[in-house]
CSV table of C-alpha atoms and ligand atoms in Angstrom, one decimal:
chain,number,residue,atom,x,y,z
Z,11,MET,CA,153.0,-35.7,-30.3
Z,12,THR,CA,150.2,-34.4,-32.5
Z,13,ALA,CA,150.8,-31.4,-35.4
Z,14,SER,CA,148.1,-29.2,-35.9
Z,15,ILE,CA,147.7,-26.7,-38.1
Z,16,HIS,CA,146.3,-23.2,-36.3
Z,17,ASP,CA,146.3,-20.3,-38.7
Z,18,ALA,CA,146.0,-17.6,-35.9
Z,19,PRO,CA,147.7,-17.7,-32.7
Z,20,ARG,CA,145.3,-17.8,-29.8
Z,21,ALA,CA,145.4,-14.9,-27.2
Z,22,SER,CA,145.5,-17.7,-24.6
Z,23,ILE,CA,144.9,-21.0,-23.3
Z,24,SER,CA,143.8,-21.8,-19.6
Z,25,THR,CA,143.0,-25.0,-17.8
Z,26,ALA,CA,143.0,-25.3,-14.1
Z,27,ASP,CA,146.6,-26.2,-13.5
Z,28,ILE,CA,148.2,-24.3,-17.4
Z,29,ASN,CA,148.0,-20.6,-18.5
Z,30,VAL,CA,149.7,-19.3,-21.6
Z,31,VAL,CA,150.3,-15.7,-21.9
Z,32,PRO,CA,151.9,-14.3,-25.0
Z,33,THR,CA,155.0,-11.7,-24.6
Z,34,GLY,CA,153.0,-9.1,-26.5
Z,35,ARG,CA,155.3,-9.0,-28.3
Z,36,GLY,CA,156.4,-9.8,-31.7
Z,37,VAL,CA,156.7,-13.6,-30.7
Z,38,GLY,CA,156.4,-15.7,-27.4
Z,39,ALA,CA,154.7,-16.9,-24.1
Z,40,GLU,CA,154.8,-18.0,-21.0
Z,41,VAL,CA,153.3,-21.2,-20.1
Z,42,ARG,CA,152.5,-20.9,-15.8
Z,43,GLY,CA,151.3,-23.9,-13.7
Z,44,LEU,CA,153.8,-26.9,-14.9
Z,45,ASN,CA,156.8,-29.2,-13.8
Z,46,LEU,CA,158.9,-29.7,-16.4
Z,47,ALA,CA,159.9,-32.8,-15.1
Z,48,ASN,CA,156.8,-34.4,-14.5
Z,49,ILE,CA,154.7,-34.0,-17.6
Z,50,ASP,CA,151.4,-36.0,-18.9
Z,51,ASP,CA,150.5,-36.5,-22.3
Z,52,THR,CA,148.0,-34.3,-22.0
Z,53,ALA,CA,149.9,-31.3,-20.7
Z,54,PHE,CA,153.2,-32.0,-23.3
Z,55,ALA,CA,149.6,-31.8,-26.2
Z,56,ARG,CA,148.9,-28.7,-24.7
Z,57,ILE,CA,152.8,-27.1,-25.0
Z,58,VAL,CA,153.7,-28.2,-28.3
Z,59,ARG,CA,150.0,-26.6,-29.2
Z,60,ALA,CA,151.2,-23.2,-27.3
Z,61,TRP,CA,154.8,-23.9,-29.0
Z,62,HIS,CA,152.8,-23.7,-32.2
Z,63,ASP,CA,150.7,-21.0,-31.8
Z,64,HIS,CA,153.7,-19.2,-30.4
Z,65,SER,CA,157.3,-20.0,-31.7
Z,66,VAL,CA,158.8,-19.6,-28.5
Z,67,LEU,CA,157.9,-21.2,-25.1
Z,68,LEU,CA,159.0,-19.2,-21.6
Z,69,PHE,CA,158.6,-21.6,-18.5
Z,70,ARG,CA,160.2,-19.9,-15.4
Z,71,ASP,CA,161.3,-21.8,-12.2
Z,72,GLN,CA,161.8,-25.0,-13.1
Z,73,HIS,CA,164.0,-27.9,-11.2
Z,74,LEU,CA,165.9,-29.7,-13.7
Z,75,ASP,CA,168.9,-31.3,-13.8
Z,76,ASP,CA,170.8,-33.0,-17.0
Z,77,HIS,CA,169.0,-36.1,-17.2
Z,78,ASN,CA,165.3,-34.0,-16.2
Z,79,LEU,CA,166.3,-32.0,-19.1
Z,80,ILE,CA,167.3,-34.5,-22.0
Z,81,ALA,CA,164.1,-36.5,-20.6
Z,82,PHE,CA,161.5,-33.4,-21.4
Z,83,SER,CA,163.3,-32.7,-24.8
Z,84,ARG,CA,163.0,-36.2,-25.9
Z,85,ARG,CA,159.1,-36.1,-25.8
Z,86,LEU,CA,159.5,-33.8,-28.5
Z,87,GLY,CA,161.4,-36.1,-31.1
Z,88,ASP,CA,165.5,-37.2,-31.0
Z,89,LEU,CA,168.0,-35.4,-29.4
Z,90,ASP,CA,170.8,-33.9,-32.0
Z,91,TRP,CA,174.3,-34.1,-30.3
Z,92,ALA,CA,175.8,-30.8,-28.9
Z,93,PRO,CA,178.0,-29.0,-31.6
Z,94,VAL,CA,181.9,-29.4,-30.7
Z,95,GLN,CA,182.6,-26.8,-28.3
Z,96,GLU,CA,184.9,-24.0,-29.0
Z,97,THR,CA,187.8,-25.3,-26.7
Z,98,GLY,CA,187.6,-29.3,-29.1
Z,99,ARG,CA,186.1,-30.4,-26.4
Z,100,ARG,CA,182.9,-32.4,-27.5
Z,101,PHE,CA,180.2,-32.6,-24.2
Z,102,VAL,CA,179.4,-32.9,-21.1
Z,103,GLU,CA,181.3,-36.4,-20.1
Z,104,GLY,CA,178.1,-38.9,-20.7
Z,105,MET,CA,175.5,-36.3,-22.6
Z,106,PRO,CA,176.8,-35.4,-26.1
Z,107,GLU,CA,173.2,-34.3,-26.3
Z,108,ILE,CA,174.2,-31.2,-23.6
Z,109,TYR,CA,175.5,-28.0,-25.3
Z,110,VAL,CA,177.0,-25.9,-22.7
Z,111,VAL,CA,176.6,-21.9,-23.4
Z,112,SER,CA,179.0,-20.4,-20.4
Z,113,ASN,CA,182.5,-17.9,-19.8
Z,114,VAL,CA,182.8,-19.7,-17.0
Z,115,VAL,CA,187.1,-20.8,-17.1
Z,116,VAL,CA,187.8,-24.0,-15.2
Z,117,ASN,CA,191.7,-24.7,-15.1
Z,118,GLY,CA,192.0,-22.3,-18.0
Z,119,GLU,CA,189.6,-23.8,-20.3
Z,120,PRO,CA,186.3,-22.3,-21.0
Z,121,ILE,CA,183.6,-24.6,-19.7
Z,122,GLY,CA,181.6,-24.1,-22.6
Z,123,SER,CA,181.2,-22.5,-26.2
Z,124,LEU,CA,180.1,-18.4,-26.5
Z,125,GLY,CA,181.8,-17.0,-23.7
Z,126,ALA,CA,180.5,-13.4,-22.8
Z,127,GLY,CA,180.4,-11.0,-25.9
Z,128,GLU,CA,176.9,-10.7,-28.4
Z,129,SER,CA,176.2,-13.6,-29.7
Z,130,VAL,CA,174.2,-12.3,-33.3
Z,131,TRP,CA,171.4,-12.8,-34.8
Z,132,HIS,CA,171.5,-16.8,-36.3
Z,133,THR,CA,169.9,-19.8,-35.7
Z,134,ASP,CA,170.6,-23.0,-34.4
Z,135,MET,CA,172.6,-25.3,-36.9
Z,136,SER,CA,171.2,-24.2,-40.1
Z,137,TYR,CA,174.9,-24.9,-41.5
Z,138,LEU,CA,173.4,-29.0,-41.0
Z,139,ASP,CA,171.5,-30.2,-43.8
Z,140,VAL,CA,168.9,-30.8,-41.4
Z,141,PRO,CA,168.8,-28.5,-38.5
Z,142,PRO,CA,167.0,-29.6,-35.5
Z,143,LYS,CA,163.5,-28.0,-35.0
Z,144,ALA,CA,163.6,-27.4,-31.6
Z,145,SER,CA,166.6,-25.9,-29.0
Z,146,MET,CA,166.2,-25.8,-25.3
Z,147,LEU,CA,167.7,-23.0,-22.8
Z,148,TYR,CA,167.7,-23.8,-18.9
Z,149,ALA,CA,169.1,-21.2,-16.9
Z,150,LEU,CA,172.0,-22.3,-14.2
Z,151,GLU,CA,173.7,-19.4,-13.2
Z,152,LEU,CA,173.5,-15.4,-14.6
Z,153,PRO,CA,175.5,-12.1,-14.3
Z,154,SER,CA,173.4,-9.8,-12.5
Z,155,THR,CA,172.6,-7.6,-15.4
Z,156,GLY,CA,173.4,-8.6,-19.1
Z,157,GLY,CA,172.9,-11.8,-21.4
Z,158,ASN,CA,169.3,-11.6,-22.5
Z,159,THR,CA,168.6,-12.8,-24.9
Z,160,SER,CA,165.8,-11.7,-28.0
Z,161,PHE,CA,164.3,-13.4,-30.2
Z,162,CYS,CA,162.5,-12.7,-33.4
Z,163,ASN,CA,159.0,-14.1,-35.6
Z,164,MET,CA,159.8,-14.9,-39.0
Z,165,TYR,CA,156.6,-15.6,-40.1
Z,166,SER,CA,155.7,-12.2,-39.3
Z,167,ILE,CA,159.4,-11.1,-41.4
Z,168,TYR,CA,157.8,-13.0,-44.1
Z,169,ASP,CA,154.8,-11.1,-44.1
Z,170,ALA,CA,155.8,-7.2,-43.8
Z,171,LEU,CA,158.2,-7.8,-47.2
Z,172,PRO,CA,156.7,-5.9,-50.1
Z,173,GLU,CA,154.8,-8.4,-52.3
Z,174,GLY,CA,157.5,-7.5,-55.2
Z,175,LEU,CA,160.3,-8.8,-53.0
Z,176,LYS,CA,158.7,-11.9,-52.3
Z,177,THR,CA,158.2,-12.5,-55.6
Z,178,ARG,CA,161.8,-11.6,-55.9
Z,179,ILE,CA,163.5,-13.9,-53.5
Z,180,ALA,CA,160.6,-16.9,-54.2
Z,181,ASN,CA,162.1,-19.3,-55.5
Z,182,ILE,CA,165.9,-18.6,-54.3
Z,183,LYS,CA,168.2,-20.4,-51.9
Z,184,ILE,CA,170.6,-19.5,-49.5
Z,185,LYS,CA,173.7,-21.5,-48.3
Z,186,HIS,CA,174.3,-21.0,-44.1
Z,187,ASP,CA,177.4,-20.4,-43.2
Z,188,GLY,CA,179.2,-22.9,-41.2
Z,189,THR,CA,182.2,-21.7,-40.6
Z,190,TYR,CA,181.4,-19.6,-37.5
Z,191,ASN,CA,179.2,-19.8,-34.1
Z,192,SER,CA,177.3,-16.7,-33.5
Z,193,GLY,CA,180.1,-15.6,-31.2
Z,194,GLY,CA,182.5,-15.5,-34.6
Z,195,TYR,CA,184.3,-18.2,-33.1
Z,196,ILE,CA,185.8,-20.5,-36.3
Z,197,ARG,CA,184.6,-23.9,-35.2
Z,198,GLN,CA,186.2,-27.3,-35.4
Z,199,GLY,CA,188.0,-28.5,-38.3
Z,200,VAL,CA,187.1,-25.8,-40.6
Z,201,THR,CA,189.5,-23.5,-42.4
Z,202,PRO,CA,187.8,-20.3,-42.4
Z,203,SER,CA,187.1,-18.7,-46.0
Z,204,ASP,CA,185.6,-15.1,-45.9
Z,205,ASP,CA,184.3,-15.4,-50.1
Z,206,PRO,CA,180.1,-16.7,-49.1
Z,207,ARG,CA,180.5,-18.5,-52.0
Z,208,LEU,CA,183.8,-21.0,-50.7
Z,209,SER,CA,182.7,-21.3,-47.5
Z,210,PRO,CA,180.9,-24.8,-45.7
Z,211,GLY,CA,177.7,-24.9,-45.0
Z,212,ALA,CA,173.8,-25.9,-46.1
Z,213,VAL,CA,171.8,-24.8,-48.9
Z,214,HIS,CA,168.6,-24.1,-48.1
Z,215,PRO,CA,164.9,-22.8,-49.5
Z,216,LEU,CA,165.1,-18.9,-48.7
Z,217,VAL,CA,161.7,-18.7,-48.0
Z,218,CYS,CA,160.2,-22.5,-46.2
Z,219,THR,CA,156.9,-23.4,-44.8
Z,220,HIS,CA,156.9,-25.0,-41.4
Z,221,PRO,CA,155.9,-28.1,-42.2
Z,222,ASP,CA,153.5,-27.8,-38.3
Z,223,THR,CA,152.0,-25.0,-39.1
Z,224,GLY,CA,151.8,-24.8,-42.4
Z,225,ARG,CA,152.7,-21.2,-42.7
Z,226,ARG,CA,155.8,-19.3,-45.1
Z,227,MET,CA,158.3,-17.9,-43.5
Z,228,LEU,CA,161.7,-16.0,-44.4
Z,229,TYR,CA,165.0,-18.9,-43.5
Z,230,LEU,CA,168.0,-16.7,-42.8
Z,231,GLY,CA,169.9,-18.4,-40.5
Z,232,ARG,CA,172.7,-16.0,-39.7
Z,233,ARG,CA,174.2,-13.2,-42.1
Z,234,ARG,CA,178.1,-13.8,-42.3
Z,235,ASN,CA,179.3,-15.1,-45.3
Z,236,ALA,CA,175.2,-15.9,-46.2
Z,237,TYR,CA,175.1,-16.9,-50.1
Z,238,LEU,CA,172.5,-16.2,-52.5
Z,239,ALA,CA,173.1,-19.3,-54.2
Z,240,GLY,CA,173.8,-18.5,-58.3
Z,241,LEU,CA,173.6,-14.5,-57.8
Z,242,ALA,CA,176.7,-12.5,-58.4
Z,243,VAL,CA,178.3,-12.2,-54.8
Z,244,ALA,CA,177.7,-8.0,-54.8
Z,245,GLU,CA,173.9,-8.4,-55.7
Z,246,SER,CA,173.5,-11.8,-52.6
Z,247,GLU,CA,175.1,-9.2,-50.4
Z,248,ALA,CA,172.7,-6.6,-51.5
Z,249,LEU,CA,169.6,-8.8,-51.1
Z,250,LEU,CA,170.5,-9.8,-47.9
Z,251,ASP,CA,170.9,-6.1,-46.3
Z,252,GLN,CA,167.6,-5.7,-47.5
Z,253,LEU,CA,166.1,-8.8,-46.0
Z,254,TRP,CA,168.1,-8.3,-42.8
Z,255,SER,CA,166.8,-4.8,-42.2
Z,256,TYR,CA,163.4,-6.2,-41.3
Z,257,VAL,CA,165.1,-8.4,-38.7
Z,258,GLU,CA,166.1,-5.6,-37.1
Z,259,ARG,CA,162.8,-4.0,-36.6
Z,260,PRO,CA,162.0,-3.9,-32.6
Z,261,GLU,CA,158.1,-4.9,-33.5
Z,262,PHE,CA,159.4,-8.7,-35.0
Z,263,ALA,CA,160.9,-9.7,-31.5
Z,264,TRP,CA,161.2,-9.9,-27.8
Z,265,GLU,CA,164.1,-9.6,-25.3
Z,266,HIS,CA,164.3,-12.3,-23.0
Z,267,VAL,CA,165.6,-10.9,-19.2
Z,268,TRP,CA,166.7,-14.4,-17.9
Z,269,LYS,CA,165.7,-15.5,-14.1
Z,270,VAL,CA,167.4,-18.8,-13.1
Z,271,ARG,CA,165.6,-21.6,-13.6
Z,272,ASP,CA,163.6,-20.5,-16.5
Z,273,LEU,CA,163.7,-23.3,-19.3
Z,274,VAL,CA,162.7,-21.4,-23.0
Z,275,MET,CA,162.1,-23.6,-25.8
Z,276,TRP,CA,162.4,-22.0,-29.5
Z,277,ASP,CA,161.2,-23.6,-32.7
Z,278,ASN,CA,164.4,-23.1,-34.7
Z,279,ARG,CA,163.0,-23.1,-38.1
Z,280,CYS,CA,160.9,-20.2,-37.9
Z,281,THR,CA,162.8,-18.1,-34.9
Z,282,MET,CA,166.3,-16.4,-35.3
Z,283,HIS,CA,167.8,-14.9,-31.6
Z,284,ARG,CA,170.9,-13.7,-30.7
Z,285,ARG,CA,172.2,-12.5,-27.0
Z,286,ASP,CA,173.6,-9.3,-26.0
Z,287,PRO,CA,177.1,-9.2,-23.9
Z,288,PHE,CA,177.8,-9.3,-20.5
Z,289,ASP,CA,180.3,-8.7,-17.8
Z,290,PRO,CA,183.2,-10.9,-18.3
Z,291,ALA,CA,184.1,-11.2,-14.6
Z,292,SER,CA,180.4,-12.3,-13.9
Z,293,ARG,CA,179.9,-15.7,-14.2
Z,294,ARG,CA,176.8,-17.0,-16.2
Z,295,VAL,CA,175.9,-20.9,-17.1
Z,296,MET,CA,173.2,-22.6,-19.6
Z,297,HIS,CA,173.1,-25.9,-20.6
Z,298,ARG,CA,170.8,-26.4,-24.2
Z,299,THR,CA,169.9,-29.6,-26.0
Z,300,GLN,CA,168.6,-30.4,-29.9
Z,301,VAL,CA,165.5,-31.6,-31.1
Z,302,LYS,CA,166.3,-33.4,-34.4
Z,303,SER,CA,164.1,-32.4,-37.0
Z,304,GLU,CA,162.6,-35.3,-39.6
Z,305,LEU,CA,162.6,-33.4,-42.5
Z,306,ARG,CA,164.6,-30.7,-44.8
Z,307,PRO,CA,163.9,-27.2,-44.5
Z,308,ALA,CA,161.3,-26.8,-47.3
W,402,OGA,C1,172.6,-20.6,-27.9
W,402,OGA,C2,172.2,-19.5,-28.1
W,402,OGA,C3,172.1,-17.6,-26.5
W,402,OGA,C4,172.7,-17.3,-25.5
W,402,OGA,O1,172.2,-21.1,-27.0
W,402,OGA,O2,171.7,-21.8,-28.9
W,402,OGA,O3,172.7,-19.2,-28.9
W,402,OGA,O4,171.6,-16.2,-24.3
W,402,OGA,N1,172.4,-19.3,-26.8
W,402,OGA,O5,173.2,-17.4,-24.4
W,403,MN,MN1,172.2,-20.4,-30.8
Protein backbone atom coordinates (compact mmCIF):
# COMPACT_ATOMS: atom_id res chain seq x y z
CA MET A 1 0.00 0.00 0.00
CA THR A 2 1.31 3.42 -0.85
CA ALA A 3 0.20 6.40 1.16
CA SER A 4 0.58 9.14 -1.39
CA ILE A 5 -0.27 12.78 -0.89
CA HIS A 6 -2.93 14.51 -2.95
CA ASP A 7 -3.69 18.15 -2.30
CA ALA A 8 -6.92 18.35 -4.28
CA PRO A 9 -9.38 15.58 -5.08
CA ARG A 10 -9.22 14.66 -8.77
CA ALA A 11 -12.50 14.57 -10.63
CA SER A 12 -12.26 10.93 -11.58
CA ILE A 13 -9.78 8.17 -12.28
CA SER A 14 -10.59 5.50 -14.78
CA THR A 15 -9.14 2.40 -16.26
CA ALA A 16 -10.89 -0.13 -18.41
CA ASP A 17 -12.45 -1.67 -15.32
CA ILE A 18 -12.46 0.83 -12.48
CA ASN A 19 -14.39 4.07 -12.30
CA VAL A 20 -14.36 6.53 -9.41
CA VAL A 21 -17.45 8.72 -9.57
CA PRO A 22 -17.60 11.54 -7.01
CA THR A 23 -20.95 11.98 -5.27
CA GLY A 24 -20.96 15.66 -6.21
CA ARG A 25 -21.75 16.42 -2.57
CA GLY A 26 -19.40 17.49 0.20
CA VAL A 27 -17.59 14.17 0.40
CA GLY A 28 -17.47 10.67 -1.05
CA ALA A 29 -17.32 8.76 -4.33
CA GLU A 30 -18.74 5.57 -5.76
CA VAL A 31 -16.20 3.07 -7.06
CA ARG A 32 -17.57 0.97 -9.91
CA GLY A 33 -16.24 -2.13 -11.59
CA LEU A 34 -14.73 -3.99 -8.65
CA ASN A 35 -15.52 -7.22 -6.85
CA LEU A 36 -14.11 -6.68 -3.36
CA ALA A 37 -13.93 -10.42 -2.72
CA ASN A 38 -11.18 -10.58 -5.34
CA ILE A 39 -8.91 -7.55 -5.54
CA ASP A 40 -5.35 -7.50 -6.88
CA ASP A 41 -2.66 -5.13 -5.63
CA THR A 42 -3.10 -2.67 -8.50
CA ALA A 43 -6.82 -2.35 -7.88
CA PHE A 44 -6.24 -2.05 -4.15
CA ALA A 45 -3.73 0.77 -4.67
CA ARG A 46 -6.38 2.62 -6.72
CA ILE A 47 -8.91 2.11 -3.95
CA VAL A 48 -6.53 3.60 -1.39
CA ARG A 49 -5.81 6.58 -3.63
CA ALA A 50 -9.52 7.20 -4.22
CA TRP A 51 -10.14 6.84 -0.50
CA HIS A 52 -7.52 9.49 0.26
CA ASP A 53 -9.05 11.77 -2.37
CA HIS A 54 -12.72 11.33 -1.38
CA SER A 55 -12.62 10.07 2.26
CA VAL A 56 -15.72 7.87 1.83
CA LEU A 57 -16.11 5.19 -0.84
CA LEU A 58 -19.25 3.36 -1.85
CA PHE A 59 -19.07 -0.05 -3.58
CA ARG A 60 -22.45 -1.34 -4.73
CA ASP A 61 -23.60 -4.92 -5.27
CA GLN A 62 -20.83 -6.67 -3.35
CA HIS A 63 -21.27 -10.31 -2.37
CA LEU A 64 -19.35 -10.65 0.87
CA ASP A 65 -19.59 -12.99 3.81
CA ASP A 66 -17.94 -12.05 7.11
CA HIS A 67 -14.68 -13.73 6.05
CA ASN A 68 -14.58 -11.70 2.80
CA LEU A 69 -15.39 -8.51 4.71
CA ILE A 70 -12.60 -9.18 7.19
CA ALA A 71 -10.15 -10.16 4.44
CA PHE A 72 -10.83 -7.01 2.41
CA SER A 73 -10.64 -4.80 5.52
CA ARG A 74 -7.29 -6.36 6.47
CA ARG A 75 -5.77 -5.14 3.23
CA LEU A 76 -5.82 -1.69 4.81
CA GLY A 77 -4.28 -2.74 8.14
CA ASP A 78 -4.81 -4.83 11.25
CA LEU A 79 -8.35 -4.83 12.57
CA ASP A 80 -9.57 -3.54 15.89
CA TRP A 81 -11.91 -5.71 17.85
CA ALA A 82 -15.44 -4.39 17.69
CA PRO A 83 -16.78 -2.48 20.68
CA VAL A 84 -18.83 -4.50 23.12
CA GLN A 85 -22.44 -4.58 21.91
CA GLU A 86 -25.11 -2.85 23.97
CA THR A 87 -26.34 -6.23 25.19
CA GLY A 88 -22.94 -6.97 26.68
CA ARG A 89 -22.32 -9.66 24.09
CA ARG A 90 -18.87 -9.17 22.71
CA PHE A 91 -19.10 -10.23 19.09
CA VAL A 92 -20.26 -12.55 16.42
CA GLU A 93 -19.22 -16.03 17.49
CA GLY A 94 -15.57 -16.55 16.57
CA MET A 95 -15.27 -13.15 14.85
CA PRO A 96 -14.38 -10.41 17.32
CA GLU A 97 -13.69 -8.04 14.41
CA ILE A 98 -17.35 -7.87 13.36
CA TYR A 99 -19.62 -5.23 14.89
CA VAL A 100 -23.30 -5.84 14.21
CA VAL A 101 -25.46 -2.74 13.71
CA SER A 102 -29.07 -3.87 13.89
CA ASN A 103 -32.48 -3.35 15.47
CA VAL A 104 -33.41 -7.02 15.04
CA VAL A 105 -34.40 -8.81 18.27
CA VAL A 106 -34.06 -12.59 18.57
CA ASN A 107 -35.41 -14.36 21.66
CA GLY A 108 -35.78 -11.01 23.40
CA GLU A 109 -32.18 -9.97 22.77
CA PRO A 110 -31.01 -7.47 20.14
CA ILE A 111 -28.51 -9.07 17.76
CA GLY A 112 -26.66 -5.76 17.32
CA SER A 113 -26.30 -2.16 18.40
CA LEU A 114 -27.88 1.25 17.74
CA GLY A 115 -31.51 0.10 17.59
CA ALA A 116 -33.84 1.89 15.16
CA GLY A 117 -33.41 5.43 16.46
CA GLU A 118 -31.28 8.27 15.22
CA SER A 119 -27.55 7.86 15.54
CA VAL A 120 -26.09 11.33 16.04
CA TRP A 121 -23.00 12.76 14.30
CA HIS A 122 -19.88 10.95 15.48
CA THR A 123 -16.74 9.20 14.42
CA ASP A 124 -16.15 5.62 15.53
CA MET A 125 -14.35 4.75 18.76
CA SER A 126 -12.65 8.14 19.15
CA TYR A 127 -12.90 7.67 22.93
CA LEU A 128 -9.79 5.46 22.48
CA ASP A 129 -6.25 6.88 22.46
CA VAL A 130 -5.70 5.34 19.02
CA PRO A 131 -9.07 5.24 17.23
CA PRO A 132 -9.50 3.16 14.06
CA LYS A 133 -8.46 4.87 10.84
CA ALA A 134 -11.23 3.29 8.79
CA SER A 135 -14.60 1.64 9.22
CA MET A 136 -16.32 -0.56 6.66
CA LEU A 137 -20.07 -1.02 6.84
CA TYR A 138 -21.84 -3.65 4.76
CA ALA A 139 -25.62 -3.70 4.27
CA LEU A 140 -27.27 -7.12 4.64
CA GLU A 141 -30.92 -6.20 5.29
CA LEU A 142 -32.60 -2.80 5.00
CA PRO A 143 -35.94 -1.17 5.76
CA SER A 144 -37.82 0.06 2.68
CA THR A 145 -37.32 3.63 3.86
CA GLY A 146 -35.31 5.48 6.53
CA GLY A 147 -31.94 4.60 8.03
CA ASN A 148 -29.98 6.73 5.55
CA THR A 149 -26.41 7.46 6.65
CA SER A 150 -24.81 10.88 6.12
CA PHE A 151 -21.11 11.63 6.07
CA CYS A 152 -19.45 15.02 6.53
CA ASN A 153 -16.06 16.34 5.50
CA MET A 154 -13.93 17.52 8.40
CA TYR A 155 -11.28 19.00 6.07
CA SER A 156 -13.88 21.32 4.51
CA ILE A 157 -15.38 22.15 7.86
CA TYR A 158 -11.96 23.16 9.17
CA ASP A 159 -11.24 25.17 6.01
CA ALA A 160 -14.55 27.04 6.39
CA LEU A 161 -13.76 28.35 9.87
CA PRO A 162 -12.94 32.05 10.10
CA GLU A 163 -9.21 32.73 10.55
CA GLY A 164 -9.73 34.11 14.06
CA LEU A 165 -11.45 30.91 15.13
CA LYS A 166 -8.72 28.77 13.57
CA THR A 167 -6.14 30.70 15.57
CA ARG A 168 -8.16 30.38 18.75
CA ILE A 169 -8.46 26.60 18.52
CA ALA A 170 -4.97 25.89 17.15
CA ASN A 171 -3.57 24.44 20.38
CA ILE A 172 -6.69 23.25 22.17
CA LYS A 173 -7.25 19.61 23.08
CA ILE A 174 -10.64 17.94 23.19
CA LYS A 175 -11.88 15.02 25.24
CA HIS A 176 -13.95 12.58 23.18
CA ASP A 177 -16.54 11.01 25.44
CA GLY A 178 -16.62 7.27 26.09
CA THR A 179 -19.86 7.19 28.10
CA TYR A 180 -22.44 7.00 25.33
CA ASN A 181 -22.50 5.47 21.90
CA SER A 182 -23.99 7.40 18.98
CA GLY A 183 -27.42 5.88 19.62
CA GLY A 184 -27.37 7.36 23.13
CA TYR A 185 -26.84 3.96 24.80
CA ILE A 186 -24.43 3.77 27.74
CA ARG A 187 -21.34 1.72 26.96
CA GLN A 188 -20.81 -1.50 28.87
CA GLY A 189 -19.02 -1.06 32.19
CA VAL A 190 -19.34 2.74 32.30
CA THR A 191 -21.00 4.62 35.17
CA PRO A 192 -22.56 7.57 33.37
CA SER A 193 -21.67 11.11 34.30
CA ASP A 194 -22.90 14.13 32.41
CA ASP A 195 -20.10 16.31 33.77
CA PRO A 196 -17.89 16.49 30.68
CA ARG A 197 -14.80 17.04 32.85
CA LEU A 198 -15.32 13.75 34.70
CA SER A 199 -16.66 11.39 32.05
CA PRO A 200 -14.28 8.78 30.59
CA GLY A 201 -12.74 9.34 27.19
CA ALA A 202 -9.56 10.16 25.28
CA VAL A 203 -7.95 13.55 24.80
CA HIS A 204 -6.95 14.47 21.23
CA PRO A 205 -5.88 17.66 19.46
CA LEU A 206 -8.94 19.59 18.22
CA VAL A 207 -7.14 20.31 14.95
CA CYS A 208 -5.27 17.35 13.49
CA THR A 209 -3.16 16.75 10.40
CA HIS A 210 -4.14 13.70 8.39
CA PRO A 211 -1.08 11.42 8.35
CA ASP A 212 -1.63 10.24 4.74
CA THR A 213 -2.91 13.36 2.97
CA GLY A 214 -1.16 16.01 5.06
CA ARG A 215 -4.40 18.02 5.16
CA ARG A 216 -5.65 19.72 8.29
CA MET A 217 -9.01 18.76 9.77
CA LEU A 218 -11.24 19.48 12.72
CA TYR A 219 -11.49 16.49 15.06
CA LEU A 220 -14.76 16.72 16.99
CA GLY A 221 -15.71 13.06 17.49
CA ARG A 222 -19.11 13.59 19.07
CA ARG A 223 -20.92 16.41 20.83
CA ARG A 224 -22.34 14.86 23.98
CA ASN A 225 -19.99 15.19 26.97
CA ALA A 226 -17.22 16.61 24.78
CA TYR A 227 -14.89 18.89 26.70
CA LEU A 228 -12.19 21.33 25.65
CA ALA A 229 -9.38 20.60 28.10
CA GLY A 230 -8.55 23.30 30.59
CA LEU A 231 -11.48 25.58 29.75
CA ALA A 232 -14.34 26.43 32.10
CA VAL A 233 -17.28 24.18 31.20
CA ALA A 234 -19.41 27.12 30.02
CA GLU A 235 -16.60 28.36 27.80
CA SER A 236 -15.97 24.87 26.43
CA GLU A 237 -19.68 24.40 25.69
CA ALA A 238 -19.95 27.75 23.89
CA LEU A 239 -16.89 27.13 21.73
CA LEU A 240 -18.01 23.58 20.92
CA ASP A 241 -21.46 24.85 19.92
CA GLN A 242 -19.82 27.41 17.66
CA LEU A 243 -17.68 24.72 15.98
CA TRP A 244 -20.59 22.28 15.68
CA SER A 245 -22.70 24.92 13.91
CA TYR A 246 -20.43 24.32 10.89
CA VAL A 247 -21.06 20.55 10.98
CA GLU A 248 -24.77 21.10 10.42
CA ARG A 249 -24.20 22.87 7.07
CA PRO A 250 -25.49 20.73 4.22
CA GLU A 251 -22.73 21.69 1.78
CA PHE A 252 -20.20 19.61 3.75
CA ALA A 253 -22.21 16.38 3.78
CA TRP A 254 -23.41 13.54 1.59
CA GLU A 255 -26.46 11.45 2.50
CA HIS A 256 -26.24 7.85 1.44
CA VAL A 257 -29.44 5.94 0.64
CA TRP A 258 -28.49 2.31 1.15
CA LYS A 259 -29.11 -0.66 -1.09
CA VAL A 260 -28.59 -4.22 0.08
CA ARG A 261 -24.98 -5.37 -0.66
CA ASP A 262 -23.54 -1.85 -0.45
CA LEU A 263 -20.16 -1.63 1.23
CA VAL A 264 -19.19 1.84 2.47
CA MET A 265 -15.63 2.43 3.60
CA TRP A 266 -14.99 5.69 5.41
CA ASP A 267 -11.94 7.49 6.69
CA ASN A 268 -12.72 7.69 10.36
CA ARG A 269 -10.23 10.52 10.95
CA CYS A 270 -11.42 13.17 8.50
CA THR A 271 -15.16 12.43 8.36
CA MET A 272 -18.05 12.01 10.78
CA HIS A 273 -21.33 10.21 10.14
CA ARG A 274 -24.89 10.07 11.42
CA ARG A 275 -27.90 7.85 10.72
CA ASP A 276 -31.60 8.62 10.37
CA PRO A 277 -34.11 6.66 12.42
CA PHE A 278 -36.30 4.06 10.72
CA ASP A 279 -39.44 2.03 11.42
CA PRO A 280 -38.62 -0.21 14.41
CA ALA A 281 -40.98 -2.84 13.04
CA SER A 282 -38.76 -3.27 9.97
CA ARG A 283 -35.40 -5.06 9.87
CA ARG A 284 -31.98 -3.49 9.30
CA VAL A 285 -28.82 -5.60 9.58
CA MET A 286 -25.34 -4.25 8.86
CA HIS A 287 -21.91 -5.73 9.60
CA ARG A 288 -18.95 -3.47 10.33
CA THR A 289 -15.19 -3.82 10.66
CA GLN A 290 -12.77 -1.22 11.97
CA VAL A 291 -9.14 -0.90 10.81
CA LYS A 292 -6.49 0.04 13.35
CA SER A 293 -4.54 3.22 12.98
CA GLU A 294 -0.78 3.12 13.29
CA LEU A 295 -0.72 6.57 14.92
CA ARG A 296 -2.50 8.62 17.54
CA PRO A 297 -4.37 11.65 16.18
CA ALA A 298 -1.89 14.55 16.03
C1 LIG B 1 -21.46 2.58 12.47
C2 LIG B 1 -22.59 3.51 12.37
C3 LIG B 1 -24.60 3.93 11.16
C4 LIG B 1 -25.56 3.15 10.34
O1 LIG B 1 -21.61 1.42 12.08
O2 LIG B 1 -20.40 3.00 12.93
O3 LIG B 1 -22.52 4.59 12.88
O4 LIG B 1 -25.96 3.63 9.29
N1 LIG B 1 -23.61 3.08 11.66
O5 LIG B 1 -25.92 2.06 10.76
MN1 LIG C 1 -20.47 4.91 13.64
